[in-house]
mmCIF file of C-alpha atoms in Angstrom:
data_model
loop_
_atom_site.group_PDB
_atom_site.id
_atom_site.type_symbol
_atom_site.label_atom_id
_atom_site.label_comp_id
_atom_site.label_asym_id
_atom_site.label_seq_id
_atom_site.Cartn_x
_atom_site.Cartn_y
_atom_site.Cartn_z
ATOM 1 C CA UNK I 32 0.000 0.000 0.000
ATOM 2 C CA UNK I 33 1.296 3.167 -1.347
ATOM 3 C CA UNK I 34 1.267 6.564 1.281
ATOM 4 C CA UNK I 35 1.331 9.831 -0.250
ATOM 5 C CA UNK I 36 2.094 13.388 1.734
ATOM 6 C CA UNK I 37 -0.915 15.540 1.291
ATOM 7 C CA UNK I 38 -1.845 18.712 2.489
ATOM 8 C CA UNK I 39 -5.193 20.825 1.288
ATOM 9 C CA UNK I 40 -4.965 24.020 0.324
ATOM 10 C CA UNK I 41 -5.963 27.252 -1.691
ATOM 11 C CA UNK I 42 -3.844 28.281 -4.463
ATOM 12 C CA UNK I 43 -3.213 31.775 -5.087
ATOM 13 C CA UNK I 44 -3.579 32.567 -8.852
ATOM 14 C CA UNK I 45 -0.463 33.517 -10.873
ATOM 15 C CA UNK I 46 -1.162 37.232 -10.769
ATOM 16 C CA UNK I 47 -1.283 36.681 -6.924
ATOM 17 C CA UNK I 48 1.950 34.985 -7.242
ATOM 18 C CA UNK I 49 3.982 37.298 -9.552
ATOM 19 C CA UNK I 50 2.415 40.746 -7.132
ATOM 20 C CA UNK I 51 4.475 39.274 -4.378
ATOM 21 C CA UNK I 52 7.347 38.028 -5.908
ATOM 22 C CA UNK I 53 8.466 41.265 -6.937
ATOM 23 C CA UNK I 54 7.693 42.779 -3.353
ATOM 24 C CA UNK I 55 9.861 39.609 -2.159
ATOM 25 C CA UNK I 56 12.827 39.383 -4.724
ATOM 26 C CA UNK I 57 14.216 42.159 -3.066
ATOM 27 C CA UNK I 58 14.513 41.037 0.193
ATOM 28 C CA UNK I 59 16.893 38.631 -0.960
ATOM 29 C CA UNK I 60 19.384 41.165 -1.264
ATOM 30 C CA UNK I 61 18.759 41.953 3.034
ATOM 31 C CA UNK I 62 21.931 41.292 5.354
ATOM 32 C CA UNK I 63 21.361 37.713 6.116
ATOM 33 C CA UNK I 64 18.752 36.821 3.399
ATOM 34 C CA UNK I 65 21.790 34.044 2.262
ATOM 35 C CA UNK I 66 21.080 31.862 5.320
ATOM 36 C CA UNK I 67 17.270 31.389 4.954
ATOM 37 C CA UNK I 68 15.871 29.123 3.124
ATOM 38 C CA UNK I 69 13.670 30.857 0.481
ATOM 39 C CA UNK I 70 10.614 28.761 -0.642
ATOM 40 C CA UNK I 71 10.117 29.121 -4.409
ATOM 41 C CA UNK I 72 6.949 30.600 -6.170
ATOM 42 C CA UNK I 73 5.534 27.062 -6.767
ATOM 43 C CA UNK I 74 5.550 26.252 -3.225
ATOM 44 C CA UNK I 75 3.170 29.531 -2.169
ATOM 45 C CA UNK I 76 -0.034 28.684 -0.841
ATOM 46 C CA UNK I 77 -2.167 29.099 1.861
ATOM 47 C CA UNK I 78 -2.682 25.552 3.929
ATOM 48 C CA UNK I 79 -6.031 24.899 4.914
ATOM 49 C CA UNK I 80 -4.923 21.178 6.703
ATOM 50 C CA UNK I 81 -1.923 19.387 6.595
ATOM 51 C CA UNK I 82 -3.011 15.871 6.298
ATOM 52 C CA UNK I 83 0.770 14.139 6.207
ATOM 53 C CA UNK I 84 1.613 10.737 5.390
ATOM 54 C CA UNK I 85 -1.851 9.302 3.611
ATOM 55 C CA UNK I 86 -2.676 5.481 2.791
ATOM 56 C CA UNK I 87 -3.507 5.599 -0.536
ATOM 57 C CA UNK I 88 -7.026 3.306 -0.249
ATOM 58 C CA UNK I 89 -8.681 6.688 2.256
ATOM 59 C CA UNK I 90 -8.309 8.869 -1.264
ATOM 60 C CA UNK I 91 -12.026 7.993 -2.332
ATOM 61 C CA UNK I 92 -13.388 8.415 0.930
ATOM 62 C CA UNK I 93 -11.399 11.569 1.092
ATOM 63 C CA UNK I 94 -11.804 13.080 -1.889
ATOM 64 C CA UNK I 95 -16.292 12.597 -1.171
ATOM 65 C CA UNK I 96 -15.570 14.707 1.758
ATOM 66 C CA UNK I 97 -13.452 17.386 0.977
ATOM 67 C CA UNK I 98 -15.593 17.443 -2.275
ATOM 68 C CA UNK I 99 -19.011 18.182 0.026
ATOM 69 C CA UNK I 100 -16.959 20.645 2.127
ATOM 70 C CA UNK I 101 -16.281 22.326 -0.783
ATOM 71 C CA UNK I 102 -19.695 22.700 -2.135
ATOM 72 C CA UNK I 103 -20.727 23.989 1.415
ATOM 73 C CA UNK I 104 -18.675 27.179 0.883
ATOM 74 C CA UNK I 105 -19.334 29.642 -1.392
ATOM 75 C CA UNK I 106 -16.905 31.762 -3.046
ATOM 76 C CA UNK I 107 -15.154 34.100 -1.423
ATOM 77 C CA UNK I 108 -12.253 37.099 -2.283
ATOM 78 C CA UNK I 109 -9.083 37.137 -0.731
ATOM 79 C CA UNK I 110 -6.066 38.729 -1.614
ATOM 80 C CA UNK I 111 -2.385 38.562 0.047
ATOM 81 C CA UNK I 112 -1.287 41.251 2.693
ATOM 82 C CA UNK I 113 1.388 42.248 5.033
ATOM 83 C CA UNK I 114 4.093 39.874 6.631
ATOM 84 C CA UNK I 115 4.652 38.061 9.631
ATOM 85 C CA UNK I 116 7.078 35.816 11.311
ATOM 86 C CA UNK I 117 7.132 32.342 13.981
ATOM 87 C CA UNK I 118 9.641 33.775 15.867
ATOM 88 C CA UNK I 119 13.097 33.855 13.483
ATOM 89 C CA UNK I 120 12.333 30.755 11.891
ATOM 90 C CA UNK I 121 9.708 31.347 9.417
ATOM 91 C CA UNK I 122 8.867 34.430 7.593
ATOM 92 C CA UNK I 123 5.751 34.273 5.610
ATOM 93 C CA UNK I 124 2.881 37.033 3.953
ATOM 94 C CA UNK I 125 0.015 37.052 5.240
ATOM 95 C CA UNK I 126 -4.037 37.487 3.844
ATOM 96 C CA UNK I 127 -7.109 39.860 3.765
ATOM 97 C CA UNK I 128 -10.559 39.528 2.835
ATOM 98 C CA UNK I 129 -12.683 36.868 3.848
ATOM 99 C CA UNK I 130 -10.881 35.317 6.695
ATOM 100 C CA UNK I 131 -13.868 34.279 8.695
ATOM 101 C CA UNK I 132 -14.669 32.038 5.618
ATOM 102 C CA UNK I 133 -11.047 31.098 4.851
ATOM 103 C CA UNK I 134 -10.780 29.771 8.615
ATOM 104 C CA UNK I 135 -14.454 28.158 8.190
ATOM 105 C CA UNK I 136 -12.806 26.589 4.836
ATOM 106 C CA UNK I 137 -9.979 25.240 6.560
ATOM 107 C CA UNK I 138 -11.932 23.439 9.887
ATOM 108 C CA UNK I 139 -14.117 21.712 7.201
ATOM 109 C CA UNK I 140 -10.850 20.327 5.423
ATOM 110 C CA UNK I 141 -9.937 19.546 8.739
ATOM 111 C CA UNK I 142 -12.762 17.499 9.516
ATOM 112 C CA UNK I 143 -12.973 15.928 6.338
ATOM 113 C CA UNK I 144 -9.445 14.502 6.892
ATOM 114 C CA UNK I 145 -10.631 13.480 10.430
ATOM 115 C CA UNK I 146 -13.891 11.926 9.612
ATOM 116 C CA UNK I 147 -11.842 9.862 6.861
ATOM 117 C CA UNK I 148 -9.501 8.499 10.146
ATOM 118 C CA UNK I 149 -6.479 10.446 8.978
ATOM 119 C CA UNK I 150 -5.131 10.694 12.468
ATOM 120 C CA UNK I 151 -4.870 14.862 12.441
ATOM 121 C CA UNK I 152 -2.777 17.220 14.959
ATOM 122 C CA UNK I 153 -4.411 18.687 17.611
ATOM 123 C CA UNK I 154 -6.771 21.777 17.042
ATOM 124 C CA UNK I 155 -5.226 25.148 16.158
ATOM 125 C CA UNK I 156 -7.310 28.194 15.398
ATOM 126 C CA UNK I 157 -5.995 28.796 11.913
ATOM 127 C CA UNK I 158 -3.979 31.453 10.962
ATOM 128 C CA UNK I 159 -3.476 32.148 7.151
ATOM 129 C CA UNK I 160 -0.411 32.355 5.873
ATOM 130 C CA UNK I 161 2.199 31.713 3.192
ATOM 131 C CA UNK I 162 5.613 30.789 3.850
ATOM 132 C CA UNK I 163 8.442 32.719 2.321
ATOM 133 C CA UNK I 164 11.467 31.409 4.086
ATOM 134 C CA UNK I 165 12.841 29.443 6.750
ATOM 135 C CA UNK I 166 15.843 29.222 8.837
ATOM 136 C CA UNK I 167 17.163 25.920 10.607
ATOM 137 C CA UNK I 168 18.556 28.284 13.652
ATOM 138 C CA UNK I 169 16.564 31.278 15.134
ATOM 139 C CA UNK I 170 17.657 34.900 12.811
ATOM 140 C CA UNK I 171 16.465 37.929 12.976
ATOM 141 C CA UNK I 172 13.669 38.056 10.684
ATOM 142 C CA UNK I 173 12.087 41.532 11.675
ATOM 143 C CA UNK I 174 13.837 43.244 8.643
ATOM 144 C CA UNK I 175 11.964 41.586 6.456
ATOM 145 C CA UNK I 176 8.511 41.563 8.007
ATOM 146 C CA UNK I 177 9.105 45.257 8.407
ATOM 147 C CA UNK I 178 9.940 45.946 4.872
ATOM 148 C CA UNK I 179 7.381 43.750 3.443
ATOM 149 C CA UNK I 180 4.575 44.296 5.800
ATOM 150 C CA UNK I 181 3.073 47.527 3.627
ATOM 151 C CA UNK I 182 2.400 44.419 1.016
ATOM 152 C CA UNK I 183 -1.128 44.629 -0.413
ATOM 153 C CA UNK I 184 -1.963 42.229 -3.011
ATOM 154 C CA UNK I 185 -4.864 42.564 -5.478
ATOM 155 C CA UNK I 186 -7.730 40.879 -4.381
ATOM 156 C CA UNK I 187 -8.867 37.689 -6.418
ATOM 157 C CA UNK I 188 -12.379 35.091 -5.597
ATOM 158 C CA UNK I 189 -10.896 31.879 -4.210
ATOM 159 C CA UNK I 190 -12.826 29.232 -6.297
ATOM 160 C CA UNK I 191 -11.324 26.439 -5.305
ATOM 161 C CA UNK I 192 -9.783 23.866 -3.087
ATOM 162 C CA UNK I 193 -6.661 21.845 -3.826
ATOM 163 C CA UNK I 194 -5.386 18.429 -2.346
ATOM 164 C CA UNK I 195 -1.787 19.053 -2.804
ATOM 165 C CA UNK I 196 1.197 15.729 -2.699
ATOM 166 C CA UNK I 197 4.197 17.236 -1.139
ATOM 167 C CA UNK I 198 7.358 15.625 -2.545
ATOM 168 C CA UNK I 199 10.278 15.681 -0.330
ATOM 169 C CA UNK I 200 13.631 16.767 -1.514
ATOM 170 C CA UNK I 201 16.416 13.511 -2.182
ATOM 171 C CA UNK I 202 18.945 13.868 1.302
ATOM 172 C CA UNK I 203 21.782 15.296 0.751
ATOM 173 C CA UNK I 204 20.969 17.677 -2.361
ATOM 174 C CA UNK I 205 21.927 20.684 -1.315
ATOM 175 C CA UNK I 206 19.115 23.660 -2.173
ATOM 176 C CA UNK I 207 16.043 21.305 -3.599
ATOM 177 C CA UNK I 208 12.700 22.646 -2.892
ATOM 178 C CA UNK I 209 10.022 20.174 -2.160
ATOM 179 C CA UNK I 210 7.802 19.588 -5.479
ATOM 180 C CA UNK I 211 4.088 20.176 -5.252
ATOM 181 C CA UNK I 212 1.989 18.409 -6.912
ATOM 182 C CA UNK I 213 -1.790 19.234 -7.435
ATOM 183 C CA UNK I 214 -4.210 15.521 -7.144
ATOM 184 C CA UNK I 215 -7.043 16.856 -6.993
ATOM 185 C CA UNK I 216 -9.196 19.860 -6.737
ATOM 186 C CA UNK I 217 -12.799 21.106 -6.355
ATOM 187 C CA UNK I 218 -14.798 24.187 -7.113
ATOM 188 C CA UNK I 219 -16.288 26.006 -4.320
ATOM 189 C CA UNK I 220 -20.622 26.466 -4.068
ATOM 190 C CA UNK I 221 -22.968 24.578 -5.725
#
């Protein structure tokens, strides 16, 4: 039996994407910006439930539920804004809009992954965000939060949902990214 790395989330659109990688590029260029670990553009989304290592024989039973979760949530706009850190070793952007239906979004992907018996972590209120970088020791990451958090994206309608296979970097090769990989996905309403 086959286990796959899933996560669900909602995909920014490319416009999205290419608004805040200009804002970011720069940043590279900060004192220190050579340590982090910068995620690339394909890796930028905003997690609604990370789901982990999946057997492959839940996927039907999965997909029926996050499907129905999905059609219980209307469309809704959204749009990326400001910056944050977890402490020095993530910096990510944050969101705007719709949040209250972005977090109601996320407990029903939650809860789809739970009702399948995907054993989940324990209950966070979610907080929307989108990694940028991270650093394997604590650094200072305040710079960039303050010269990124005047960020404000153009808004967009989030559509859909995404179940999204994270594949892990090969050991030992210096600077891969994870690859993301797109399974599945389903349209938001009725």
């Amino acid at each position: 039996m086959s286990r796959l790395r899933l996560f669900v989330a909602v995909l920014p659109p490319d416009h999205a994407v290419q608004e805040l990688r200009r804002a970011v590029d720069p940043l590279r260029a900060l004192p220190g910006a050579g340590k982090l670990r910068w995620t690339g553009t394909p890796g930028w989304h905003f997690t609604l439930a990370f789901l982990g290592s999946v057997d492959e024989d839940v996927l039907p039973e999965l997909h029926e539920r996050l499907a129905r979760a999905a059609r219980r949530t209307e469309p809704f706009p959204l749009r990326i804004h400001g910056a944050g850190r977890f402490g020095g070793r993530a910096l990510w952007a944050g969101a705007a809009g719709a949040l209250d239906t972005l977090r109601l979004l996320a407990e029903r992907a939650d809860a789809a992954a739970r009702r399948t018996g995907i054993p989940m972590e324990e209950h966070r209120r979610y907080a929307a965000h989108l990694t940028l970088a991270r650093s394997r020791t604590e650094a200072d990451l305040r710079p960039y939060v303050e010269a990124l958090g005047g960020f404000e994206g153009t808004v967009w309608e989030v559509g859909e949902i995404a179940l999204v296979r994270s594949n892990l970097p090969v050991a030992g090769v210096a600077g891969e990214q994870p690859r993301y990989e797109v399974t599945a996905s389903w349209s938001l309403g009725r």
